[in-house]
Coordinates of N, CA and C and ligand atoms in Angstrom, one line a residue:
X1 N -8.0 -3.0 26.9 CA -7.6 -2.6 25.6 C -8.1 -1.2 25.3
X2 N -7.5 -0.3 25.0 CA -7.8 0.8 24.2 C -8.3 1.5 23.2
X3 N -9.5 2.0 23.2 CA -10.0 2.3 22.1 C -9.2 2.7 21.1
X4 N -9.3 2.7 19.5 CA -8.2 2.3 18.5 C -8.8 3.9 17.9
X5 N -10.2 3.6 17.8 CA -10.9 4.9 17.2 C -10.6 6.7 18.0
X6 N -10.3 6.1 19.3 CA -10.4 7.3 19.9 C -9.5 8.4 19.4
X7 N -8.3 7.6 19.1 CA -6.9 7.8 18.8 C -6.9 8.7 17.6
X8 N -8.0 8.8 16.8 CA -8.6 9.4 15.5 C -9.0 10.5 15.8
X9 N -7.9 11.9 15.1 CA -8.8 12.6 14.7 C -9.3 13.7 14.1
X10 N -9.7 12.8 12.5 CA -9.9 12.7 11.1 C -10.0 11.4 10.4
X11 N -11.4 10.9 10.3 CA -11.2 10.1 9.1 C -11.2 10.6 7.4
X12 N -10.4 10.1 6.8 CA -9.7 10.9 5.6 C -11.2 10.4 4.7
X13 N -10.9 8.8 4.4 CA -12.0 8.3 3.2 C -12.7 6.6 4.2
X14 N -13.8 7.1 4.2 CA -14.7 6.0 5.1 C -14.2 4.7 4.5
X15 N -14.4 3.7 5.3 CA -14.6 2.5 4.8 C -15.5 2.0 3.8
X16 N -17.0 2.8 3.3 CA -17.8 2.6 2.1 C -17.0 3.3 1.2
X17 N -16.5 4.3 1.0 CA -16.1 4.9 -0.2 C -14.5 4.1 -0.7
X18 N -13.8 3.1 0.7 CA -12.6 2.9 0.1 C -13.6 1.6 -0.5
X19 N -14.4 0.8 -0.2 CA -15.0 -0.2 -0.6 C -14.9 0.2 -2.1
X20 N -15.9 1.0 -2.3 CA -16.6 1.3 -3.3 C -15.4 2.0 -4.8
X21 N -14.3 2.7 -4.5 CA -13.4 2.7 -5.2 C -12.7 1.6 -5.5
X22 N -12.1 0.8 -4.9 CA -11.7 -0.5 -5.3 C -12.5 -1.7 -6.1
X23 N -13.4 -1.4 -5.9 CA -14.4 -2.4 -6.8 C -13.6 -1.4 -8.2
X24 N -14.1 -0.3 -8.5 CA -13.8 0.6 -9.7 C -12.8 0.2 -10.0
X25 N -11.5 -0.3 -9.4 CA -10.1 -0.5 -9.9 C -9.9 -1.9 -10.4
X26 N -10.7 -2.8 -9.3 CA -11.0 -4.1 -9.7 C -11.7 -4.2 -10.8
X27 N -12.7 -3.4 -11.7 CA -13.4 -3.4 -13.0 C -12.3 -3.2 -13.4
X28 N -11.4 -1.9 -13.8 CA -10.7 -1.4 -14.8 C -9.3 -2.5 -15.2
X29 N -8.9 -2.9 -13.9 CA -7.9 -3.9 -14.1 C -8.3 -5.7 -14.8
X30 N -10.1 -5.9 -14.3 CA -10.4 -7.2 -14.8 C -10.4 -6.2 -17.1
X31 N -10.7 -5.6 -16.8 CA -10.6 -4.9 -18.3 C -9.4 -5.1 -19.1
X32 N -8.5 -4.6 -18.1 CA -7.1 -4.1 -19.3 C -6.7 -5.2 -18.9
X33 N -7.1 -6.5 -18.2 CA -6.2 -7.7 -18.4 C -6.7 -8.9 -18.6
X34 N -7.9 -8.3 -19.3 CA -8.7 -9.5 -20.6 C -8.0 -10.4 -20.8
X35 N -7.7 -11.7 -20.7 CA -7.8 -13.0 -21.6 C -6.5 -12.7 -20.9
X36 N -5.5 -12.4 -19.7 CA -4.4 -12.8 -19.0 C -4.7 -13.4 -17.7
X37 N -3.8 -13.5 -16.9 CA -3.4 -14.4 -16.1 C -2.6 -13.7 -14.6
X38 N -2.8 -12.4 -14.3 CA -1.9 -11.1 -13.6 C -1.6 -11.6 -12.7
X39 N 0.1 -11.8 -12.3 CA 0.5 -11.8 -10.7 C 0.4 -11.2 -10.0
X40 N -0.9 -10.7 -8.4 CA -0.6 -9.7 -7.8 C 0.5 -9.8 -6.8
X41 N 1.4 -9.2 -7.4 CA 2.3 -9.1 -5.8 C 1.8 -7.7 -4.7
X42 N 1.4 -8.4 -3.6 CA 1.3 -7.6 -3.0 C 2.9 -7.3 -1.9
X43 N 3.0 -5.7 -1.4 CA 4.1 -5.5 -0.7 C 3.8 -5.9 1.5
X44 N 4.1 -6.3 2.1 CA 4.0 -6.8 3.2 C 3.9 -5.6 4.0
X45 N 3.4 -5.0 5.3 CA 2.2 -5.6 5.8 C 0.9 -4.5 5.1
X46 N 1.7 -3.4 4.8 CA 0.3 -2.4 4.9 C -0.7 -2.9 3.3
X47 N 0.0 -3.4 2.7 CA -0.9 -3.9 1.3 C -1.9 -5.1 1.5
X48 N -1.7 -5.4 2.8 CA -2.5 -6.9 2.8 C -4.3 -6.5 2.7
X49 N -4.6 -5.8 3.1 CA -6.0 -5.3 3.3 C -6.6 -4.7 1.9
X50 N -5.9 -3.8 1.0 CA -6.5 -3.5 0.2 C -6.0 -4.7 -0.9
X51 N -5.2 -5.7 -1.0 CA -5.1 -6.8 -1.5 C -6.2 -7.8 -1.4
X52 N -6.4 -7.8 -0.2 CA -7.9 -8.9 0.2 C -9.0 -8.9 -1.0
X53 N -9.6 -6.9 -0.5 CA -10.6 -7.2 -1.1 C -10.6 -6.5 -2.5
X54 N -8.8 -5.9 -2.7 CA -8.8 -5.9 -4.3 C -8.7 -6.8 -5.1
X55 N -8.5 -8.1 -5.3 CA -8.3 -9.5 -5.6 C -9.7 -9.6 -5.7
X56 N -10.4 -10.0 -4.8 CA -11.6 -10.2 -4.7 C -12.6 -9.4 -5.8
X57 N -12.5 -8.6 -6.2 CA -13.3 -7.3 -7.5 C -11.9 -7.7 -9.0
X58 N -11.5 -8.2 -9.1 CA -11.1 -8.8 -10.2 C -11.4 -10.3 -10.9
X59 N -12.3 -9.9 -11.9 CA -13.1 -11.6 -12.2 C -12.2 -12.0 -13.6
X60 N -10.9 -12.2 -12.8 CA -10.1 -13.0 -13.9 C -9.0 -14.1 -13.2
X61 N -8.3 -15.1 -13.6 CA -7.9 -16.3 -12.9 C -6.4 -15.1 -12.2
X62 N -6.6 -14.9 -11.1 CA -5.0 -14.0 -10.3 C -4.5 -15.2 -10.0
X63 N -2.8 -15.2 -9.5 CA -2.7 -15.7 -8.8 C -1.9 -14.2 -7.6
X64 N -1.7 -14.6 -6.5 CA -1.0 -13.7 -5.7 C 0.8 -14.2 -4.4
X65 N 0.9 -13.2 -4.6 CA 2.1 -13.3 -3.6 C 2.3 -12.5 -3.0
X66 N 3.6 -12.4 -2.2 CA 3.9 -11.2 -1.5 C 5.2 -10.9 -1.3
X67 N 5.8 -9.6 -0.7 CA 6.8 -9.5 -0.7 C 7.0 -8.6 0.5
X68 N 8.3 -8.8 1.3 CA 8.5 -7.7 2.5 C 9.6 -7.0 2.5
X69 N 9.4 -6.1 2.6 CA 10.8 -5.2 2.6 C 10.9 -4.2 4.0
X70 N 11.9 -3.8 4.1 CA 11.9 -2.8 5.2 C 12.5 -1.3 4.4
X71 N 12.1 -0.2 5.1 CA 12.6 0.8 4.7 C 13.4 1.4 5.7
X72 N 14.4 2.2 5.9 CA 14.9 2.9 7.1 C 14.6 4.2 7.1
X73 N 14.5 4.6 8.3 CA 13.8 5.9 8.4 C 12.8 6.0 9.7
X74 N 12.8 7.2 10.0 CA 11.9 7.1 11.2 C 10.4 6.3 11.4
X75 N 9.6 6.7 11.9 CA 8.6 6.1 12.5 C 7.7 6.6 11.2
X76 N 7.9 7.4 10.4 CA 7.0 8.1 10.1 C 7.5 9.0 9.0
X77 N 8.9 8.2 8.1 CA 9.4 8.7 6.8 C 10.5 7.9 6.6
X78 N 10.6 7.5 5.5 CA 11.3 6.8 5.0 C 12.4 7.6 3.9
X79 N 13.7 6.9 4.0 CA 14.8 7.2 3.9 C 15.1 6.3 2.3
X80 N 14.4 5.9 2.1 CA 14.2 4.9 0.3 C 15.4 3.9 0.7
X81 N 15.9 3.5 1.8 CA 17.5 2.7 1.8 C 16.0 1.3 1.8
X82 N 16.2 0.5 1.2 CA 15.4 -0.8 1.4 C 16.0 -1.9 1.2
X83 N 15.7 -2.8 2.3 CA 15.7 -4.5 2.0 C 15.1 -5.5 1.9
X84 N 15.1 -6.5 1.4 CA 13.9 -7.6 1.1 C 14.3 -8.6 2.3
X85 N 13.1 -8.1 3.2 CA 12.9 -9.3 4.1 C 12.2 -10.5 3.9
X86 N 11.3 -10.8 2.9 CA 10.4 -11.6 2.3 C 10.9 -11.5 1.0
X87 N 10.9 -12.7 0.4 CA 11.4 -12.4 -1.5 C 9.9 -13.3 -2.0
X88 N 9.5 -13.1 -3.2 CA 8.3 -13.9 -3.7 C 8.7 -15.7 -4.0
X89 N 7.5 -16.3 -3.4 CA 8.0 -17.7 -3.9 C 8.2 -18.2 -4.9
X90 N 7.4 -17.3 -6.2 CA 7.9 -18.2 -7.4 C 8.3 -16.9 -8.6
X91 N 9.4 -17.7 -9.8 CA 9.6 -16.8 -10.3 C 8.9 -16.0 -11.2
X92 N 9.2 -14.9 -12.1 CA 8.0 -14.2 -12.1 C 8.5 -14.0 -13.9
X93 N 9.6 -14.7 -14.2 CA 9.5 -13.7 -15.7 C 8.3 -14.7 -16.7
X94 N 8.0 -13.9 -17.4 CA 6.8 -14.0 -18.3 C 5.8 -13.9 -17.7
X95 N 5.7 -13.4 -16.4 CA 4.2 -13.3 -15.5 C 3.5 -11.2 -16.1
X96 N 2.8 -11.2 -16.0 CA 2.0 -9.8 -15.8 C 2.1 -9.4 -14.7
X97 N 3.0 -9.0 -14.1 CA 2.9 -8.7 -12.7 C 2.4 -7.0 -12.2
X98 N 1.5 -7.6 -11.3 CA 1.1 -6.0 -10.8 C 1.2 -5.8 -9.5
X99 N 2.1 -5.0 -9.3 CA 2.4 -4.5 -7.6 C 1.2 -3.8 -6.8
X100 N 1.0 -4.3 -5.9 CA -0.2 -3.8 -5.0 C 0.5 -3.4 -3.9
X101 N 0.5 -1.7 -3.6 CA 1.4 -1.1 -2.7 C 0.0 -0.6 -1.7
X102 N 0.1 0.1 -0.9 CA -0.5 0.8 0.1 C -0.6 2.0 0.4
X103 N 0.5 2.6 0.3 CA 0.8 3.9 0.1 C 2.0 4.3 -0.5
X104 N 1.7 5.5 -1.6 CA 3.2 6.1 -2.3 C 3.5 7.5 -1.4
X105 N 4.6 7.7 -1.0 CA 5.0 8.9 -0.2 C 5.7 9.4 -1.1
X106 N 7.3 9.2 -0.7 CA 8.8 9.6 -1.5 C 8.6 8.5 -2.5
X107 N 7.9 7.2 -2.4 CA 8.1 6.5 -3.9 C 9.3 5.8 -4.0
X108 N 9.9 5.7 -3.1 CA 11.5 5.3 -3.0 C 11.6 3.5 -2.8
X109 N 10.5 3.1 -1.9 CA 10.3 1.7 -1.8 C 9.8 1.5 -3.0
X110 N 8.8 1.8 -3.7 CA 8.2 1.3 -4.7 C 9.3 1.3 -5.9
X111 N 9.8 2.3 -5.8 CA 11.1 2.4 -7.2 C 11.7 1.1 -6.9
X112 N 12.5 0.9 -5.5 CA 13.2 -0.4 -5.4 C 12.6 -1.3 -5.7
X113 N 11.5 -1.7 -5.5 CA 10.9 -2.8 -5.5 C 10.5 -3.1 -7.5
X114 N 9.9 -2.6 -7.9 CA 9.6 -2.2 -9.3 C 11.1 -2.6 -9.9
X115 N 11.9 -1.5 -9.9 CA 13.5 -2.4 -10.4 C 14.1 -3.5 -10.2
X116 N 13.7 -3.9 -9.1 CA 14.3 -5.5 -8.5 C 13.2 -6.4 -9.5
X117 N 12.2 -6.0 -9.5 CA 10.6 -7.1 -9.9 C 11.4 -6.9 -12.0
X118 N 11.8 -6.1 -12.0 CA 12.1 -5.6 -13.6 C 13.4 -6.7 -13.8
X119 N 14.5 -6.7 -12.8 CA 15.8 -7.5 -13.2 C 14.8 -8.9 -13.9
X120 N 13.8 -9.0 -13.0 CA 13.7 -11.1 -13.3 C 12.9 -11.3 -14.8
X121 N 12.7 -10.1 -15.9 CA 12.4 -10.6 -16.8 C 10.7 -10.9 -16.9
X122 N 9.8 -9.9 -15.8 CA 8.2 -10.3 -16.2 C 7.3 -9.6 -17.5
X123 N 6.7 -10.7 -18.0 CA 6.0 -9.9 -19.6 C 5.6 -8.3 -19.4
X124 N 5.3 -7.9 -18.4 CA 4.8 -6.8 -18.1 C 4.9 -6.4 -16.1
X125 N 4.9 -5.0 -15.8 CA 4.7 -4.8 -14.6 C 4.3 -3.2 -14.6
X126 N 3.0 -3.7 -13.7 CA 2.5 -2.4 -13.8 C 2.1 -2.0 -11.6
X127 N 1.5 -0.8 -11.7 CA 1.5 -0.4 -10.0 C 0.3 -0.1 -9.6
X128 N -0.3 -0.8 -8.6 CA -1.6 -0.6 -8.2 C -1.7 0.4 -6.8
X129 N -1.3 1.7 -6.3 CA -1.4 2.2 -5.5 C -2.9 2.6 -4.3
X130 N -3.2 1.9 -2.8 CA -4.4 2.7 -2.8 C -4.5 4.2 -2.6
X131 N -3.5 4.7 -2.0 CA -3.3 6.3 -1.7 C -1.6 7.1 -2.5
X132 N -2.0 8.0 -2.6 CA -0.5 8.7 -3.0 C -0.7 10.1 -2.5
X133 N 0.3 10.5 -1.5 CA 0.8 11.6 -1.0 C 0.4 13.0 -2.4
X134 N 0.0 13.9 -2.0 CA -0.1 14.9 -3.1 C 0.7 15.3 -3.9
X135 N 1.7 15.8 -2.8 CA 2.8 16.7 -3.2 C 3.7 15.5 -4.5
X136 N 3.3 16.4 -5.3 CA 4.4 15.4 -6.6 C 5.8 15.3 -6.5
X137 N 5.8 13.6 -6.6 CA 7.3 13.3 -5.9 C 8.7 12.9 -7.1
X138 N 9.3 13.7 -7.7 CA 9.9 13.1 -8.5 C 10.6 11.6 -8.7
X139 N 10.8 11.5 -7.2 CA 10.9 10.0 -7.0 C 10.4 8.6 -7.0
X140 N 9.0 9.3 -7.5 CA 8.0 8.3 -7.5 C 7.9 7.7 -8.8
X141 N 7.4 6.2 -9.0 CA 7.5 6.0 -10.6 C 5.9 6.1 -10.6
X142 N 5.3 6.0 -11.8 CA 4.2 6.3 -12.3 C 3.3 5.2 -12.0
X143 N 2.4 5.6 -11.1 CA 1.0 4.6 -10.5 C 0.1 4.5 -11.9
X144 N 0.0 3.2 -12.1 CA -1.1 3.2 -13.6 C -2.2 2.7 -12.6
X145 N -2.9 2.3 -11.2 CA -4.0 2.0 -10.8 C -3.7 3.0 -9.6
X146 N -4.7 4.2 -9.6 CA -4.3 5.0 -8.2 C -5.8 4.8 -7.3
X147 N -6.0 4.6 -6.0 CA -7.3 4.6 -5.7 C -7.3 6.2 -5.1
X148 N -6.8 6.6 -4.1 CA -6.9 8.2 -4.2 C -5.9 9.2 -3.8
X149 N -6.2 10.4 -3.9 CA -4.8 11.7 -3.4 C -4.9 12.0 -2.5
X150 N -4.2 11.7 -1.6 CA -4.4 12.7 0.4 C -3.1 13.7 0.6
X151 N -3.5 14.3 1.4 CA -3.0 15.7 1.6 C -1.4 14.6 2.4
X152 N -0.4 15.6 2.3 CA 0.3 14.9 2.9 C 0.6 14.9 4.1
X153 N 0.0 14.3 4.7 CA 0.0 14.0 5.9 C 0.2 12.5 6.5
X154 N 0.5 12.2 7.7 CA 0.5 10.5 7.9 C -0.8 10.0 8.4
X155 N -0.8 9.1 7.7 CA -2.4 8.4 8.0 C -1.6 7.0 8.4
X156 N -3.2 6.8 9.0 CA -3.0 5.1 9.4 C -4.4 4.6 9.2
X157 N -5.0 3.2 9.2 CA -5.8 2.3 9.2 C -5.7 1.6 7.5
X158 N -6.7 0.6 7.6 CA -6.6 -0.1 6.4 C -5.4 -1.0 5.6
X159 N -4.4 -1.2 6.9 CA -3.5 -1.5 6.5 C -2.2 -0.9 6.9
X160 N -2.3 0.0 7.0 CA -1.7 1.8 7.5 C -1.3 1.6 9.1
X161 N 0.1 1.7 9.3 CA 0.2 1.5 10.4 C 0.7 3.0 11.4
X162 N 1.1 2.3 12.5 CA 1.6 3.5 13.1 C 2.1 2.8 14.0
X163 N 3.5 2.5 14.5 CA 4.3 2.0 15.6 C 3.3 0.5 15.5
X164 N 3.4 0.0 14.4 CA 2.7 -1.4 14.2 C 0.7 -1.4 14.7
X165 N 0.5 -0.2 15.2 CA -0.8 -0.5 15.5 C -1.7 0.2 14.3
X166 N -3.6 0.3 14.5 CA -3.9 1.0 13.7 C -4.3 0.4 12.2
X167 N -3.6 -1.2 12.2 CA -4.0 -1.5 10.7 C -5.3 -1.7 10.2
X168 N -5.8 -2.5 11.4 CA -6.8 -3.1 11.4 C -8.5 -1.8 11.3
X169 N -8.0 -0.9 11.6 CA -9.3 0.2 11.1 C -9.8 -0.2 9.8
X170 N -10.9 -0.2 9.7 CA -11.6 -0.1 8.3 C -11.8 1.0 7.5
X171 N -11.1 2.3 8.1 CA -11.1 3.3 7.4 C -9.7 4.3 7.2
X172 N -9.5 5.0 6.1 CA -7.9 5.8 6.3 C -8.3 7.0 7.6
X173 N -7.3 7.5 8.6 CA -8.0 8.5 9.0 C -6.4 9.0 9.7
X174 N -6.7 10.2 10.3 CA -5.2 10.9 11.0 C -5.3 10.7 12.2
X175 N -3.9 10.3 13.0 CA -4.3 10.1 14.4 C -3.9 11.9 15.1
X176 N -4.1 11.9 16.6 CA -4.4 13.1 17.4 C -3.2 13.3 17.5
X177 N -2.5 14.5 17.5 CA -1.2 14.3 17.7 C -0.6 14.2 18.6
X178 N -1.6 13.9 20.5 CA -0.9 13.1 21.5 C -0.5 12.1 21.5
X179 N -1.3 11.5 20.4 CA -1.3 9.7 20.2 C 0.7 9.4 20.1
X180 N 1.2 10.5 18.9 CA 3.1 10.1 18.6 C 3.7 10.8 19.8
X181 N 2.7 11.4 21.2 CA 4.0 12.4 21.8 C 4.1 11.3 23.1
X182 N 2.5 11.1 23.3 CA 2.5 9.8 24.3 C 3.3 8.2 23.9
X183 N 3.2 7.9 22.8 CA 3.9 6.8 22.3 C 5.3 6.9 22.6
X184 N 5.9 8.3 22.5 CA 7.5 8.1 22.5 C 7.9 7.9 23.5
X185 N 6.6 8.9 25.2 CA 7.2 8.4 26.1 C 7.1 7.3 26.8
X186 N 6.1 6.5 26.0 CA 5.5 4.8 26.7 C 7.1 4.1 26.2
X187 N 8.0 4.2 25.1 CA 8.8 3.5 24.2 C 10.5 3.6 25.1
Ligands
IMP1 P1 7.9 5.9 0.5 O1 9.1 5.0 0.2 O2 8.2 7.2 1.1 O3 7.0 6.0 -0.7 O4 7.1 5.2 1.7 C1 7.0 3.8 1.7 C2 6.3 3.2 2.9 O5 6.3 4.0 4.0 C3 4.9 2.8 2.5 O6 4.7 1.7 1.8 C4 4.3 2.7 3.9 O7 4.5 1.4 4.4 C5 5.1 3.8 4.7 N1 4.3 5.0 4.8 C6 4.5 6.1 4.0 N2 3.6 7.1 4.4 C7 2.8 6.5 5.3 C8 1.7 7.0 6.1 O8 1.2 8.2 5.9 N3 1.2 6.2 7.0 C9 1.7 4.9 7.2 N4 2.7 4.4 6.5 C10 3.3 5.2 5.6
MG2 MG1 4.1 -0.3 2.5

């Protein structure tokens, strides 16, 4: 097996500091959602990790779900065309629903998804982002839970993939850039 770390090189925000900001989001959201009941939907696969232990830092009854969508576009940009390959199991109107995304780039998945989650009628929907691309994206709808700003670049770990690998890091970081020249000719 191959080292996963080597492949790194730049960790963006350590695994203590992504800890330690998520607790902070987990306070602010057990806050503004005093005396409710919030559905987290999380988006499939890269949201599962900061879902885990953002759930976990909210001391109010959640429930959660998930949802999968695909985007088209390369390895490494998305083209906003999306589909729901996973739909949520239960329905959602009069729920508080808060989207737990992974990363905002173009904002194009999250718009879809946000509008679709808006047709079914929920009391409220709001966006829990852990990273958002710098460069201001007009296409982006407005993150009310941001955990932080990275330069725009492609990252992986924490959920963060790259040709499906890379999730499982405990920290955001940049891979080397032989890591995408050697991949294309392994593919
Ligand atoms: P967007 O539609 O451009 O906002 O990007 C949507 C999806 O592309 C995100 O939910 C991620 O799954 C993926 N993505 C965007 N940027 C990155 C990145 O830097 N690393 C890994 N995946 C990314
Ligand atoms: Mg995603």
């Amino acid at each position: 097996m191959s080292d996963l770390n080597h492949d790194v090189a730049q960790i963006l925000i350590g695994a203590d500091e992504l800890q330690s900001r998520i607790s902070e989001l987990g306070q602010q959201i057990t806050r503004d959602y005093a005396g409710k009941e919030p559905l987290l939907v999380g988006v499939l696969k890269g949201a599962v990790m900061f879902m885990v232990d953002l759930s976990r830092q909210i001391d109010l009854a959640v429930e959660i779900d998930f949802m999968a969508v695909s985007s088209y576009g390369s390895s490494t940009q998305s083209l906003g065309v999306v589909r729901i390959l996973k739909d949520l199991d239960r329905a959602i109107d009069g729920r508080d629903v808060l989207v737990v995304e992974d990363i905002v780039d173009t904002g194009l998945t999250l718009r879809y998804i946000v509008d679709n989650l808006r047709d079914r009628c929920p009391a409220s929907i709001r966006i829990c982002a852990l990273l958002q691309k710098q460069k201001a994206r007009a296409t982006s709808p407005t993150i009310d839970y941001l955990g932080f700003e990275i330069p725009d670049q492609f990252v992986v770990g924490y959920g963060l993939d790259y040709a499906e690998r890379y999730r499982n890091l405990p920290y955001v970081g940049v891979l080397r850039p032989e890591v995408y020249q050697t991949s294309q000719v392994e593919k």
